[in-house]
Amino acid sequence: MTDEPTVAPAGSRREGRERLLGLLYEAEIKGIGLDELVAGLPLPLRGYAAQLAAGLAEHIDELDPLIEEASHRWSVSRMPSVDRAVLRMATYELLHRPDIPSGAVISEAVDIAGQYSTDASSRFVNGVLARLAAELRPGEPVPAGEDAAC
């Protein structure tokens, strides 16, 4: 066994989430839909990023109301754009990817929010997603952590 850090395999879910986070941010900055942005990419999306993009494009209208309810009616439009993108991806996964455990969805979202957004984002994202997971997947364990101050 070596002391070298392990590297996520190419096409991992984490890599797909990070790729899609960048695309969601770019689409928002350009004022276009994710599906339009993806259609104009020079190379097609592959792996989990492609699966997430297709799922988000199909179900985007149902996500924001759920996020707002779980954030105690904090308007999605008032959230930092990275938080909004992370919450949309994770909410989609909680709703439509039962093959991915809630704990994995929440842990990845919290980690990505902490890495790419504000200092308070990981707590906020954790609290919102913990509420959503409790509602959408009752009885399934979720990671322990601080609740959001939302």
GROMACS .gro file of C-alpha atoms in nm:
model
  150
    1MET     CA    1   0.000   0.000   0.000
    2THR     CA    2   0.137   0.343  -0.094
    3ASP     CA    3   0.095   0.684   0.065
    4GLU     CA    4  -0.001   0.839  -0.267
    5PRO     CA    5  -0.348   0.999  -0.277
    6THR     CA    6  -0.612   0.807  -0.463
    7VAL     CA    7  -0.747   0.968  -0.777
    8ALA     CA    8  -1.111   0.938  -0.877
    9PRO     CA    9  -1.150   0.727  -1.190
   10ALA     CA   10  -1.220   0.911  -1.513
   11GLY     CA   11  -1.591   0.958  -1.551
   12SER     CA   12  -1.661   0.937  -1.177
   13ARG     CA   13  -1.978   1.087  -1.035
   14ARG     CA   14  -1.771   1.353  -0.859
   15GLU     CA   15  -1.606   1.452  -1.186
   16GLY     CA   16  -1.946   1.462  -1.356
   17ARG     CA   17  -2.094   1.679  -1.082
   18GLU     CA   18  -1.804   1.924  -1.101
   19ARG     CA   19  -1.826   1.939  -1.481
   20LEU     CA   20  -2.199   2.005  -1.468
   21LEU     CA   21  -2.154   2.268  -1.196
   22GLY     CA   22  -1.934   2.464  -1.436
   23LEU     CA   23  -2.186   2.425  -1.718
   24LEU     CA   24  -2.479   2.534  -1.500
   25TYR     CA   25  -2.281   2.840  -1.395
   26GLU     CA   26  -2.188   2.918  -1.755
   27ALA     CA   27  -2.547   2.880  -1.875
   28GLU     CA   28  -2.667   3.117  -1.604
   29ILE     CA   29  -2.402   3.379  -1.686
   30LYS     CA   30  -2.490   3.357  -2.056
   31GLY     CA   31  -2.863   3.367  -1.984
   32ILE     CA   32  -2.934   3.045  -2.176
   33GLY     CA   33  -3.075   2.706  -2.086
   34LEU     CA   34  -2.851   2.418  -1.992
   35ASP     CA   35  -2.979   2.214  -2.285
   36GLU     CA   36  -2.888   2.494  -2.527
   37LEU     CA   37  -2.539   2.525  -2.379
   38VAL     CA   38  -2.482   2.148  -2.391
   39ALA     CA   39  -2.603   2.132  -2.751
   40GLY     CA   40  -2.339   2.390  -2.847
   41LEU     CA   41  -2.044   2.219  -2.683
   42PRO     CA   42  -1.761   2.125  -2.920
   43LEU     CA   43  -1.752   1.773  -2.774
   44PRO     CA   44  -2.053   1.590  -2.632
   45LEU     CA   45  -2.081   1.538  -2.259
   46ARG     CA   46  -2.004   1.187  -2.145
   47GLY     CA   47  -2.057   0.976  -1.838
   48TYR     CA   48  -2.230   1.105  -1.532
   49ALA     CA   49  -2.218   1.469  -1.647
   50ALA     CA   50  -2.429   1.373  -1.950
   51GLN     CA   51  -2.675   1.183  -1.730
   52LEU     CA   52  -2.709   1.476  -1.491
   53ALA     CA   53  -2.747   1.729  -1.772
   54ALA     CA   54  -3.024   1.525  -1.937
   55GLY     CA   55  -3.203   1.475  -1.606
   56LEU     CA   56  -3.180   1.839  -1.505
   57ALA     CA   57  -3.302   1.957  -1.845
   58GLU     CA   58  -3.604   1.726  -1.817
   59HIS     CA   59  -3.693   1.800  -1.453
   60ILE     CA   60  -3.567   2.154  -1.383
   61ASP     CA   61  -3.916   2.301  -1.327
   62GLU     CA   62  -3.990   2.072  -1.033
   63LEU     CA   63  -3.665   2.138  -0.845
   64ASP     CA   64  -3.679   2.505  -0.744
   65PRO     CA   65  -4.012   2.485  -0.554
   66LEU     CA   66  -3.877   2.192  -0.351
   67ILE     CA   67  -3.553   2.377  -0.277
   68GLU     CA   68  -3.742   2.691  -0.170
   69GLU     CA   69  -3.969   2.493   0.060
   70ALA     CA   70  -3.674   2.313   0.222
   71SER     CA   71  -3.483   2.640   0.266
   72HIS     CA   72  -3.776   2.790   0.456
   73ARG     CA   73  -3.894   2.979   0.150
   74TRP     CA   74  -3.556   3.138   0.080
   75SER     CA   75  -3.594   3.231  -0.286
   76VAL     CA   76  -3.372   3.028  -0.517
   77SER     CA   77  -3.303   3.344  -0.717
   78ARG     CA   78  -3.148   3.506  -0.406
   79MET     CA   79  -2.906   3.218  -0.345
   80PRO     CA   80  -2.547   3.239  -0.467
   81SER     CA   81  -2.536   3.089  -0.817
   82VAL     CA   82  -2.300   2.807  -0.718
   83ASP     CA   83  -2.525   2.710  -0.425
   84ARG     CA   84  -2.825   2.717  -0.656
   85ALA     CA   85  -2.651   2.489  -0.906
   86VAL     CA   86  -2.534   2.244  -0.638
   87LEU     CA   87  -2.879   2.231  -0.482
   88ARG     CA   88  -3.045   2.169  -0.818
   89MET     CA   89  -2.808   1.883  -0.902
   90ALA     CA   90  -2.846   1.719  -0.561
   91THR     CA   91  -3.223   1.766  -0.552
   92TYR     CA   92  -3.248   1.601  -0.892
   93GLU     CA   93  -3.040   1.310  -0.762
   94LEU     CA   94  -3.256   1.274  -0.450
   95LEU     CA   95  -3.572   1.271  -0.661
   96HIS     CA   96  -3.470   1.069  -0.963
   97ARG     CA   97  -3.160   0.864  -0.875
   98PRO     CA   98  -3.267   0.620  -0.604
   99ASP     CA   99  -2.959   0.412  -0.688
  100ILE     CA  100  -2.742   0.677  -0.522
  101PRO     CA  101  -2.773   0.682  -0.141
  102SER     CA  102  -2.891   1.008   0.017
  103GLY     CA  103  -2.575   1.024   0.224
  104ALA     CA  104  -2.357   1.013  -0.087
  105VAL     CA  105  -2.564   1.283  -0.261
  106ILE     CA  106  -2.553   1.514   0.040
  107SER     CA  107  -2.186   1.456   0.123
  108GLU     CA  108  -2.075   1.530  -0.233
  109ALA     CA  109  -2.297   1.839  -0.258
  110VAL     CA  110  -2.169   1.977   0.074
  111ASP     CA  111  -1.809   1.913  -0.028
  112ILE     CA  112  -1.853   2.077  -0.369
  113ALA     CA  113  -2.033   2.378  -0.217
  114GLY     CA  114  -1.754   2.420   0.037
  115GLN     CA  115  -1.492   2.402  -0.234
  116TYR     CA  116  -1.651   2.631  -0.493
  117SER     CA  117  -1.879   2.872  -0.303
  118THR     CA  118  -1.885   3.086   0.011
  119ASP     CA  119  -1.770   2.990   0.360
  120ALA     CA  120  -2.130   2.941   0.479
  121SER     CA  121  -2.241   2.747   0.172
  122SER     CA  122  -2.160   2.399   0.294
  123ARG     CA  123  -2.377   2.445   0.607
  124PHE     CA  124  -2.660   2.594   0.405
  125VAL     CA  125  -2.651   2.320   0.140
  126ASN     CA  126  -2.631   2.051   0.408
  127GLY     CA  127  -2.937   2.185   0.590
  128VAL     CA  128  -3.150   2.220   0.279
  129LEU     CA  129  -3.058   1.877   0.145
  130ALA     CA  130  -3.105   1.706   0.482
  131ARG     CA  131  -3.461   1.844   0.493
  132LEU     CA  132  -3.525   1.735   0.135
  133ALA     CA  133  -3.385   1.387   0.194
  134ALA     CA  134  -3.601   1.342   0.503
  135GLU     CA  135  -3.908   1.435   0.298
  136LEU     CA  136  -3.823   1.259  -0.029
  137ARG     CA  137  -3.655   0.948   0.113
  138PRO     CA  138  -3.801   0.890   0.457
  139GLY     CA  139  -3.620   0.630   0.660
  140GLU     CA  140  -3.300   0.649   0.459
  141PRO     CA  141  -3.001   0.759   0.669
  142VAL     CA  142  -2.839   1.093   0.591
  143PRO     CA  143  -2.497   1.214   0.707
  144ALA     CA  144  -2.484   1.393   1.040
  145GLY     CA  145  -2.383   1.755   1.026
  146GLU     CA  146  -2.479   2.106   1.112
  147ASP     CA  147  -2.818   2.226   1.007
  148ALA     CA  148  -2.846   2.530   0.785
  149ALA     CA  149  -2.917   2.868   0.926
  150CYS     CA  150  -3.179   2.939   0.663
   0.00000   0.00000   0.00000
